[in-house]
Tab-separated table of C-alpha atoms in Angstrom:
chain	number	residue	atom	x	y	z
A	12	MET	CA	-21.028	4.073	-39.452
A	13	VAL	CA	-18.609	1.215	-38.902
A	14	ASN	CA	-19.398	-1.870	-40.985
A	15	LEU	CA	-18.355	-4.828	-38.885
A	16	LYS	CA	-18.309	-8.435	-39.984
A	17	HIS	CA	-19.916	-10.984	-37.665
A	18	SER	CA	-16.583	-12.459	-36.535
A	19	ASN	CA	-15.249	-9.000	-35.763
A	20	THR	CA	-18.429	-8.121	-33.891
A	21	VAL	CA	-18.078	-11.182	-31.657
A	22	LEU	CA	-14.478	-10.291	-30.830
A	23	ILE	CA	-15.377	-6.674	-30.104
A	24	ASN	CA	-18.332	-7.691	-27.927
A	25	LEU	CA	-16.113	-10.109	-26.032
A	26	ALA	CA	-13.404	-7.469	-25.564
A	27	ILE	CA	-15.834	-4.783	-24.380
A	28	SER	CA	-17.732	-7.066	-21.979
A	29	SER	CA	-14.400	-8.267	-20.528
A	30	ILE	CA	-14.310	-4.928	-18.778
A	31	ILE	CA	-16.596	-6.465	-16.124
A	32	PRO	CA	-14.078	-9.072	-14.829
A	33	PHE	CA	-11.127	-6.739	-15.391
A	34	LEU	CA	-12.679	-4.236	-12.977
A	35	ILE	CA	-11.993	-6.769	-10.228
A	36	TRP	CA	-8.248	-6.627	-10.929
A	37	GLY	CA	-8.051	-2.849	-10.872
A	38	PRO	CA	-8.335	0.209	-13.129
A	39	PHE	CA	-5.524	-0.429	-15.649
A	40	PHE	CA	-7.151	-2.893	-18.063
A	41	PRO	CA	-10.648	-1.337	-17.920
A	42	ASP	CA	-9.146	2.056	-18.679
A	43	LEU	CA	-7.083	0.518	-21.484
A	44	ILE	CA	-10.233	-0.997	-23.010
A	45	VAL	CA	-12.015	2.366	-22.743
A	46	SER	CA	-9.098	4.230	-24.326
A	47	ILE	CA	-8.720	1.800	-27.244
A	48	SER	CA	-12.487	1.764	-27.802
A	49	THR	CA	-12.534	5.561	-27.821
A	50	LEU	CA	-9.771	5.800	-30.421
A	51	PHE	CA	-11.399	3.120	-32.569
A	52	PHE	CA	-14.834	4.718	-32.464
A	53	LEU	CA	-13.581	8.264	-33.026
A	54	TYR	CA	-11.430	7.167	-35.969
A	55	HIS	CA	-14.321	5.545	-37.801
A	56	THR	CA	-16.721	8.342	-36.870
A	57	ILE	CA	-14.424	10.993	-38.313
A	58	LYS	CA	-13.484	8.836	-41.315
A	59	GLU	CA	-17.102	8.274	-42.292
A	60	LYS	CA	-18.251	11.732	-41.135
A	61	ASN	CA	-21.195	10.241	-39.310
A	62	PHE	CA	-21.669	11.927	-35.931
A	63	TYR	CA	-25.132	10.547	-35.193
A	64	TYR	CA	-24.206	9.119	-31.792
A	65	PHE	CA	-22.740	12.426	-30.605
A	66	ILE	CA	-25.558	14.743	-31.716
A	67	ASN	CA	-27.982	14.497	-28.796
A	68	LYS	CA	-28.506	16.637	-25.713
A	69	PRO	CA	-26.967	14.367	-23.034
A	70	VAL	CA	-23.744	13.756	-24.983
A	71	ILE	CA	-23.411	17.406	-26.040
A	72	ILE	CA	-23.882	18.532	-22.428
A	73	PHE	CA	-21.266	16.005	-21.319
A	74	PHE	CA	-18.734	17.308	-23.839
A	75	ILE	CA	-19.434	20.861	-22.652
A	76	PHE	CA	-18.601	19.678	-19.132
A	77	CYS	CA	-15.332	18.206	-20.448
A	78	ILE	CA	-14.439	21.573	-21.995
A	79	ILE	CA	-15.246	23.276	-18.695
A	80	ALA	CA	-13.036	20.799	-16.799
A	81	ILE	CA	-10.135	21.443	-19.200
A	82	THR	CA	-10.632	25.195	-18.815
A	83	CYS	CA	-10.503	24.800	-15.029
A	84	SER	CA	-7.242	22.852	-15.408
A	85	LEU	CA	-5.739	25.632	-17.525
A	86	LEU	CA	-6.416	28.018	-14.652
A	87	ALA	CA	-5.155	25.613	-11.965
A	88	GLU	CA	-2.106	26.121	-9.790
A	89	ASN	CA	-0.554	22.929	-11.191
A	90	ILE	CA	-1.774	22.644	-14.780
A	91	LEU	CA	-0.059	19.363	-15.654
A	92	LEU	CA	-1.324	17.601	-12.539
A	93	SER	CA	-4.844	18.860	-13.157
A	94	PHE	CA	-4.735	17.757	-16.791
A	95	GLU	CA	-4.226	14.164	-15.631
A	96	SER	CA	-7.907	14.155	-14.659
A	97	SER	CA	-9.500	16.467	-17.195
A	98	LEU	CA	-7.665	16.255	-20.524
A	99	PHE	CA	-8.916	12.840	-21.624
A	100	TYR	CA	-12.058	12.658	-19.513
A	101	PHE	CA	-14.120	12.876	-22.713
A	102	ARG	CA	-13.173	9.259	-23.465
A	103	ILE	CA	-15.756	7.968	-21.013
A	104	GLY	CA	-18.568	9.691	-22.880
A	105	VAL	CA	-17.316	8.315	-26.190
A	106	PHE	CA	-17.170	4.852	-24.625
A	107	SER	CA	-20.825	5.100	-23.551
A	108	CYS	CA	-21.726	6.090	-27.121
A	109	PHE	CA	-19.719	3.116	-28.401
A	110	ILE	CA	-21.756	0.739	-26.226
A	111	TRP	CA	-24.902	2.357	-27.626
A	112	TYR	CA	-23.597	1.822	-31.155
A	113	LEU	CA	-22.693	-1.824	-30.513
A	114	ILE	CA	-26.174	-2.571	-29.173
A	115	ASP	CA	-27.694	-0.988	-32.260
A	116	LYS	CA	-25.537	-3.101	-34.549
A	117	ASP	CA	-25.771	-6.395	-32.686
A	118	LYS	CA	-27.855	-6.871	-29.561
A	119	SER	CA	-25.827	-9.936	-28.680
A	120	ILE	CA	-23.524	-7.619	-26.719
A	121	ILE	CA	-26.323	-7.517	-24.137
A	122	ILE	CA	-25.882	-11.271	-23.691
A	123	PHE	CA	-22.106	-10.878	-23.429
A	124	PHE	CA	-22.482	-8.305	-20.659
A	125	TYR	CA	-25.195	-10.333	-18.940
A	126	TYR	CA	-23.103	-13.487	-18.665
A	127	ALA	CA	-19.978	-11.505	-17.754
A	128	LEU	CA	-21.907	-10.034	-14.818
A	129	ILE	CA	-23.369	-13.420	-13.833
A	130	LEU	CA	-19.912	-15.015	-13.950
A	131	CYS	CA	-18.247	-12.293	-11.885
A	132	PHE	CA	-21.046	-12.015	-9.332
A	133	SER	CA	-21.104	-15.797	-8.921
A	134	ALA	CA	-17.316	-15.938	-8.515
A	135	LEU	CA	-17.368	-13.192	-5.892
A	136	VAL	CA	-20.212	-14.905	-4.027
A	137	ILE	CA	-18.401	-18.257	-3.945
A	138	ASP	CA	-15.064	-16.728	-2.998
A	139	GLY	CA	-16.559	-14.170	-0.603
A	140	TYR	CA	-18.438	-16.737	1.447
A	141	TYR	CA	-15.418	-19.027	1.388
A	142	GLN	CA	-13.340	-16.164	2.793
A	143	TYR	CA	-15.932	-15.438	5.476
A	144	PHE	CA	-16.014	-19.009	6.775
A	145	ASN	CA	-12.300	-19.779	6.341
A	146	GLY	CA	-10.626	-16.457	7.159
A	147	GLU	CA	-9.011	-16.174	3.736
A	148	ASN	CA	-10.153	-16.490	0.135
A	149	ILE	CA	-9.090	-19.134	-2.392
A	150	ILE	CA	-5.933	-17.224	-3.391
A	151	GLY	CA	-4.893	-16.365	0.159
A	152	PHE	CA	-6.294	-12.882	0.777
A	153	LYS	CA	-7.107	-12.721	4.496
A	154	MET	CA	-10.081	-11.068	6.130
A	155	THR	CA	-9.741	-7.995	8.307
A	156	GLY	CA	-11.984	-8.624	11.278
A	157	THR	CA	-15.313	-9.811	9.895
A	158	ARG	CA	-15.147	-7.788	6.673
A	159	VAL	CA	-15.110	-9.667	3.360
A	160	SER	CA	-13.148	-8.331	0.368
A	161	SER	CA	-12.716	-11.480	-1.781
A	162	PHE	CA	-10.454	-10.940	-4.820
A	163	PHE	CA	-10.151	-7.214	-4.071
A	164	GLY	CA	-7.708	-7.980	-1.251
A	165	ASP	CA	-6.900	-4.987	0.921
A	166	GLU	CA	-9.039	-2.656	-1.208
A	167	TRP	CA	-12.471	-2.328	0.343
A	168	ILE	CA	-14.416	-1.921	-2.894
A	169	MET	CA	-16.068	-5.304	-3.412
A	170	GLY	CA	-19.334	-3.955	-2.026
A	171	SER	CA	-19.066	-0.902	-4.257
A	172	TYR	CA	-18.482	-3.108	-7.301
A	173	LEU	CA	-21.502	-5.294	-6.554
A	174	SER	CA	-23.900	-2.527	-5.517
A	175	ARG	CA	-23.081	-0.261	-8.477
A	176	LEU	CA	-23.304	-3.017	-11.101
A	177	PHE	CA	-26.285	-4.836	-9.591
A	178	PRO	CA	-28.913	-2.587	-11.301
A	179	LEU	CA	-27.266	-3.236	-14.679
A	180	LEU	CA	-27.410	-6.985	-14.076
A	181	PHE	CA	-31.095	-6.731	-13.153
A	182	ALA	CA	-31.789	-4.617	-16.252
A	183	LEU	CA	-30.199	-7.180	-18.570
A	184	PHE	CA	-31.960	-9.997	-16.725
A	185	LEU	CA	-35.318	-8.353	-17.445
A	186	ILE	CA	-34.898	-8.260	-21.230
A	187	LYS	CA	-33.251	-11.641	-21.689
A	188	GLN	CA	-35.238	-14.722	-22.580
A	189	LYS	CA	-35.074	-16.922	-19.508
A	190	LYS	CA	-35.686	-20.534	-18.613
A	191	ARG	CA	-37.229	-21.464	-15.273
A	192	PHE	CA	-33.999	-22.798	-13.737
A	193	GLU	CA	-32.259	-19.536	-14.696
A	194	ILE	CA	-34.866	-17.479	-12.837
A	195	TYR	CA	-34.348	-19.613	-9.730
A	196	TYR	CA	-30.591	-19.254	-10.012
A	197	ILE	CA	-30.758	-15.472	-10.398
A	198	GLY	CA	-33.123	-15.209	-7.439
A	199	PHE	CA	-30.725	-17.213	-5.276
A	200	LEU	CA	-27.790	-15.141	-6.567
A	201	PHE	CA	-29.579	-11.888	-5.703
A	202	ILE	CA	-30.068	-13.024	-2.117
A	203	LEU	CA	-26.445	-14.067	-1.726
A	204	VAL	CA	-25.187	-10.826	-3.299
A	205	ASP	CA	-27.353	-8.687	-1.011
A	206	VAL	CA	-25.958	-10.440	2.053
A	207	LEU	CA	-22.400	-10.347	0.699
A	208	ILE	CA	-22.563	-6.567	0.264
A	209	TYR	CA	-23.503	-6.341	3.927
A	210	MET	CA	-20.669	-8.715	4.846
A	211	SER	CA	-18.205	-6.430	3.056
A	212	GLY	CA	-18.701	-3.871	5.816
A	213	GLU	CA	-18.971	-1.091	3.220
A	214	ARG	CA	-21.681	1.114	4.620
A	215	THR	CA	-22.064	3.261	1.519
A	216	ALA	CA	-22.356	0.177	-0.695
A	217	PHE	CA	-25.042	-1.267	1.564
A	218	PHE	CA	-26.913	2.026	1.437
A	219	PHE	CA	-26.671	2.061	-2.375
A	220	LEU	CA	-28.042	-1.478	-2.491
A	221	ASN	CA	-31.067	-0.434	-0.451
A	222	LEU	CA	-31.516	2.785	-2.435
A	223	SER	CA	-31.447	1.121	-5.857
A	224	THR	CA	-33.613	-1.792	-4.669
A	225	ILE	CA	-36.343	0.470	-3.311
A	226	PHE	CA	-36.153	2.591	-6.465
A	227	ILE	CA	-36.584	-0.511	-8.633
A	228	ILE	CA	-39.332	-2.174	-6.579
A	229	ILE	CA	-41.469	0.970	-6.581
A	230	LEU	CA	-41.125	1.730	-10.292
A	231	ILE	CA	-41.051	-1.592	-12.169
A	232	LYS	CA	-43.970	-3.829	-13.118
A	233	GLU	CA	-42.645	-7.265	-14.052
A	234	TYR	CA	-40.523	-9.127	-11.511
A	235	GLN	CA	-41.489	-6.591	-8.850
A	236	LYS	CA	-42.565	-9.317	-6.424
A	237	PHE	CA	-39.526	-11.370	-7.448
A	238	ARG	CA	-37.130	-8.620	-6.335
A	239	LEU	CA	-39.188	-7.819	-3.245
A	240	VAL	CA	-39.166	-11.429	-2.068
A	241	THR	CA	-35.426	-11.893	-2.682
A	242	PHE	CA	-34.680	-8.652	-0.869
A	243	VAL	CA	-36.836	-9.538	2.145
A	244	ILE	CA	-35.181	-12.960	2.399
A	245	ALA	CA	-31.770	-11.248	2.207
A	246	LEU	CA	-32.762	-8.848	5.009
A	247	ILE	CA	-33.810	-11.792	7.185
A	248	CYS	CA	-30.435	-13.437	6.548
A	249	ILE	CA	-28.691	-10.151	7.352
A	250	SER	CA	-30.629	-9.922	10.628
A	251	VAL	CA	-29.507	-13.426	11.604
A	252	LEU	CA	-25.939	-12.594	10.602
A	253	SER	CA	-26.031	-9.395	12.664
A	254	ILE	CA	-27.168	-11.267	15.755
A	255	ASN	CA	-24.201	-13.614	15.430
A	256	SER	CA	-21.608	-10.984	14.490
A	257	SER	CA	-21.513	-8.065	16.887
A	258	GLU	CA	-18.357	-6.672	15.255
A	259	LEU	CA	-20.031	-6.351	11.864
A	260	THR	CA	-23.201	-4.951	13.442
A	261	ASP	CA	-21.191	-2.348	15.350
A	262	ARG	CA	-19.462	-1.231	12.148
A	263	MET	CA	-22.602	-1.022	10.038
A	264	PHE	CA	-24.946	0.577	12.566
A	265	VAL	CA	-23.413	1.544	15.915
A	266	ASP	CA	-20.262	3.150	14.487
A	267	THR	CA	-22.329	4.908	11.838
A	268	ALA	CA	-24.510	6.484	14.521
A	269	LYS	CA	-21.402	7.512	16.482
A	270	ASP	CA	-19.719	8.995	13.415
A	271	MET	CA	-22.817	11.047	12.670
A	272	GLY	CA	-22.897	12.276	16.272
A	273	LEU	CA	-26.231	10.634	16.972
A	274	THR	CA	-24.869	8.692	19.965
A	275	LYS	CA	-21.949	8.915	22.372
A	276	ASN	CA	-19.709	6.198	23.719
A	277	SER	CA	-19.527	5.629	27.474
A	278	THR	CA	-16.416	7.798	27.960
A	279	GLU	CA	-17.999	10.734	26.150
A	280	LYS	CA	-21.141	10.395	28.240
A	281	GLU	CA	-19.166	10.502	31.498
A	282	ASN	CA	-16.948	13.437	30.508
A	283	ASN	CA	-19.485	15.468	28.556
A	284	SER	CA	-22.825	14.443	29.928
A	285	LYS	CA	-24.276	17.949	29.570
A	286	ASP	CA	-22.730	18.760	26.203
A	287	GLU	CA	-24.720	18.547	23.007
A	288	VAL	CA	-23.543	16.067	20.441
A	289	GLU	CA	-22.407	17.658	17.178
A	290	VAL	CA	-24.414	15.981	14.456
A	291	THR	CA	-22.699	15.484	11.094
A	292	ILE	CA	-23.943	13.898	7.884
A	293	PHE	CA	-21.032	11.584	7.128
A	294	GLY	CA	-18.887	11.624	10.278
A	295	PRO	CA	-16.017	13.822	11.561
A	296	VAL	CA	-13.503	12.819	8.864
A	297	TYR	CA	-15.818	13.464	5.937
A	298	ASP	CA	-17.233	16.540	7.638
A	299	SER	CA	-13.735	18.029	7.885
A	300	LEU	CA	-13.052	17.268	4.219
A	301	ILE	CA	-16.353	18.804	3.136
A	302	ARG	CA	-15.735	21.981	5.121
A	303	THR	CA	-12.274	22.270	3.594
A	304	ALA	CA	-13.676	21.810	0.091
A	305	TYR	CA	-16.346	24.407	0.815
A	306	ASN	CA	-13.675	26.932	1.787
A	307	MET	CA	-11.943	26.240	-1.529
A	308	PHE	CA	-15.230	26.774	-3.350
A	309	LYS	CA	-15.819	30.126	-1.644
A	310	ASP	CA	-12.391	31.273	-2.808
A	311	LYS	CA	-13.093	30.398	-6.492
A	312	PRO	CA	-16.846	29.832	-6.832
A	313	ILE	CA	-17.209	30.041	-10.623
A	314	LEU	CA	-14.597	27.649	-12.082
A	315	GLY	CA	-12.955	26.255	-8.959
A	316	HIS	CA	-9.302	25.395	-8.494
A	317	GLY	CA	-9.055	22.707	-11.193
A	318	PRO	CA	-9.539	18.910	-11.198
A	319	LYS	CA	-7.155	17.022	-8.896
A	320	MET	CA	-6.297	20.204	-6.989
A	321	PHE	CA	-8.047	19.313	-3.744
A	322	ARG	CA	-5.161	17.027	-2.737
A	323	VAL	CA	-2.753	19.933	-3.176
A	324	LEU	CA	-4.695	22.828	-1.692
A	325	CYS	CA	-6.206	20.999	1.273
A	326	LYS	CA	-2.796	21.388	2.945
A	327	ASN	CA	-3.180	25.163	2.799
A	328	GLU	CA	-4.137	26.638	6.172
A	329	LYS	CA	-6.367	29.061	4.292
A	330	TYR	CA	-8.763	26.230	3.499
A	331	ALA	CA	-8.038	23.413	5.975
A	332	VAL	CA	-10.638	22.699	8.649
A	333	GLY	CA	-9.803	20.237	11.422
A	334	LYS	CA	-7.209	17.497	11.631
A	335	TYR	CA	-8.808	15.351	8.925
A	336	SER	CA	-8.876	18.100	6.303
A	337	CYS	CA	-6.544	16.602	3.704
A	338	GLN	CA	-6.920	13.565	1.468
A	339	THR	CA	-6.791	13.011	-2.277
A	340	HIS	CA	-10.435	14.111	-2.637
A	341	PRO	CA	-13.284	15.210	-0.338
A	342	HIS	CA	-15.252	11.930	-0.717
A	343	ASN	CA	-18.373	13.502	-2.188
A	344	PHE	CA	-18.860	14.102	-5.915
A	345	TYR	CA	-20.846	17.317	-5.535
A	346	VAL	CA	-18.486	18.866	-3.013
A	347	GLN	CA	-15.473	17.818	-5.095
A	348	LEU	CA	-16.864	19.456	-8.229
A	349	LEU	CA	-17.699	22.636	-6.311
A	350	ALA	CA	-14.108	22.872	-5.077
A	351	GLU	CA	-12.400	21.798	-8.310
A	352	THR	CA	-14.720	22.985	-11.100
A	353	GLY	CA	-16.859	25.553	-9.299
A	354	ILE	CA	-20.573	26.083	-9.691
A	355	VAL	CA	-20.269	25.702	-13.478
A	356	GLY	CA	-18.963	22.122	-13.257
A	357	PHE	CA	-21.235	21.320	-10.324
A	358	LEU	CA	-24.319	22.149	-12.399
A	359	PHE	CA	-23.534	19.305	-14.802
A	360	LEU	CA	-23.854	16.702	-12.057
A	361	PHE	CA	-26.785	18.443	-10.391
A	362	CYS	CA	-28.726	18.656	-13.674
A	363	SER	CA	-28.061	14.947	-14.255
A	364	LEU	CA	-29.576	14.203	-10.841
A	365	CYS	CA	-32.574	16.417	-11.635
A	366	TYR	CA	-33.141	14.536	-14.892
A	367	VAL	CA	-33.121	11.125	-13.195
A	368	LEU	CA	-35.475	12.339	-10.446
A	369	TYR	CA	-37.772	13.946	-13.029
A	370	VAL	CA	-38.189	10.815	-15.156
A	371	ALA	CA	-38.582	8.728	-11.986
A	372	LEU	CA	-41.406	11.030	-10.868
A	373	MET	CA	-42.993	10.798	-14.319
A	374	GLN	CA	-42.833	7.017	-14.033
A	375	PHE	CA	-44.415	7.144	-10.573
A	376	LYS	CA	-47.136	9.476	-11.851
A	377	SER	CA	-47.946	7.136	-14.742
A	378	ILE	CA	-48.251	4.255	-12.253
A	379	LEU	CA	-50.591	6.185	-9.934
A	380	LEU	CA	-52.794	7.326	-12.828
A	381	LYS	CA	-52.699	3.855	-14.393
A	382	GLN	CA	-51.448	5.273	-17.690
A	383	ASN	CA	-48.928	3.812	-20.119
A	384	ARG	CA	-45.685	3.682	-18.223
A	385	TYR	CA	-43.266	6.515	-18.900
A	386	LEU	CA	-40.296	4.132	-18.698
A	387	SER	CA	-39.783	0.453	-19.367
A	388	ASP	CA	-38.672	-1.749	-16.481
A	389	TYR	CA	-35.335	-2.070	-18.272
A	390	GLN	CA	-34.886	1.704	-18.241
A	391	VAL	CA	-35.895	1.937	-14.581
A	392	CYS	CA	-33.103	-0.465	-13.609
A	393	LEU	CA	-30.574	1.455	-15.689
A	394	LEU	CA	-31.644	4.677	-13.978
A	395	ALA	CA	-31.213	2.912	-10.631
A	396	GLY	CA	-27.610	2.293	-11.674
A	397	MET	CA	-27.251	6.025	-12.270
A	398	ILE	CA	-28.994	7.160	-9.089
A	399	VAL	CA	-26.376	5.421	-6.923
A	400	THR	CA	-23.734	7.541	-8.674
A	401	LEU	CA	-25.721	10.771	-8.598
A	402	TRP	CA	-27.058	10.497	-5.043
A	403	PRO	CA	-25.691	13.569	-3.212
A	404	PHE	CA	-26.054	12.522	0.441
A	405	SER	CA	-23.431	9.815	0.727
A	406	PRO	CA	-19.648	9.485	0.725
A	407	ASN	CA	-18.105	8.750	-2.672
A	408	GLY	CA	-14.764	8.046	-4.263
A	409	ASN	CA	-12.938	10.398	-6.606
A	410	PHE	CA	-15.212	11.687	-9.391
A	411	PHE	CA	-12.312	11.509	-11.864
A	412	ASN	CA	-11.033	8.099	-10.726
A	413	ASN	CA	-10.497	5.738	-13.694
A	414	TRP	CA	-12.056	2.710	-11.982
A	415	MET	CA	-15.076	4.710	-10.881
A	416	ILE	CA	-15.785	6.428	-14.197
A	417	VAL	CA	-15.786	3.099	-16.043
A	418	ILE	CA	-18.430	1.706	-13.690
A	419	TYR	CA	-20.755	4.690	-13.865
A	420	SER	CA	-20.418	4.957	-17.655
A	421	LEU	CA	-21.815	1.462	-18.300
A	422	PRO	CA	-25.531	1.993	-17.541
A	423	VAL	CA	-25.379	5.311	-19.409
A	424	GLY	CA	-24.511	3.619	-22.710
A	425	PHE	CA	-27.343	1.111	-22.356
A	426	TYR	CA	-29.794	3.839	-21.332
A	427	LEU	CA	-28.891	6.160	-24.229
A	428	GLN	CA	-29.511	3.306	-26.651
A	429	SER	CA	-32.907	2.585	-25.099
A	430	VAL	CA	-33.989	6.237	-25.395
A	431	TYR	CA	-32.538	7.352	-28.714
A	432	SER	CA	-32.733	4.122	-30.726
A	433	LYS	CA	-35.478	1.585	-31.283
A	434	LYS	CA	-36.864	0.268	-28.012
A	435	THR	CA	-35.131	-2.815	-26.656
A	436	LYS	CA	-37.541	-5.716	-26.612
């Protein structure tokens, strides 16, 4: 494969790990890094005729999905629009393989990613808390109500960024040689990050934080108590914060219950005291989008209508359900793939979920039977980073969104290396 000199390796590691801070500024530079990395890796792979990193079941299955997505686009109502999502989607799989390759060649990239994550998480913590107490962050982005967004401005994705990358940070923390002061710092950072995700007002991000944390605490061995203690302290801080911020509490809990139809406001109780409340999973807006997507799926159940077609066809009365039926995507990965790639594309994501749940159960079984653990703690944390992407019962962004695919590709590259190459120490 590629024979890189040490100086070149350092530059490449620095460039690839810079994707972590660039994600804060938006999708352009991360996607540029992914695209350049893909071209570089493919060029040298083809030149040297060494396809080792592509000849394994997960990568082959991913490329089959890419072919399916392109086929769906060819059959779409607007082929060119659909191609914008599907034609070069393969690059994200190649990028994950490139990370795997870089770790094999020089494990120092793990350190580059680790400190990039520490730097960005620390910066967001400092700026986020500054924004909370001062009403605006250090570059002038103002708060909306009590919700913190830090450097993300009017885009409410800070919580998503932190919650989705947190398992990767924990994974790298576990395998790095640490000094005592560093352990204390990371513990303090974990607490502040947990609370900051809550302060962002992003309910899905807060759910993902809890999901990945419980997943990790149950399945790891070392630093289990460390994460449990930091999480409990964070929950105590969140409880105190909730008592002093009714607006944030209403958004995170009361409004969630209302959206799901579990409670009624006072006006609804007076006017419809005898009516049953319609219970929904995600709320009326998401429920309308999901029903619309389901109607699209029923119309073309095998290959769907093509990637990026939901935003076009949701306007069609044939599919639209309710007044909230049309947005750029239905806000759930599984429902989106059913509508846009049919059952064939949906199975790719569903099988990925089944794999993660299977290995998690094998890990749990090995713990109960006191056998050699099926997974290392490092791998458990990486799987936690995947479970927040694969979890089906929560609202999501666009499955084909450039910013999103970069984030969920990162733990995959590290995990593939841990499974198919020599075990990371």
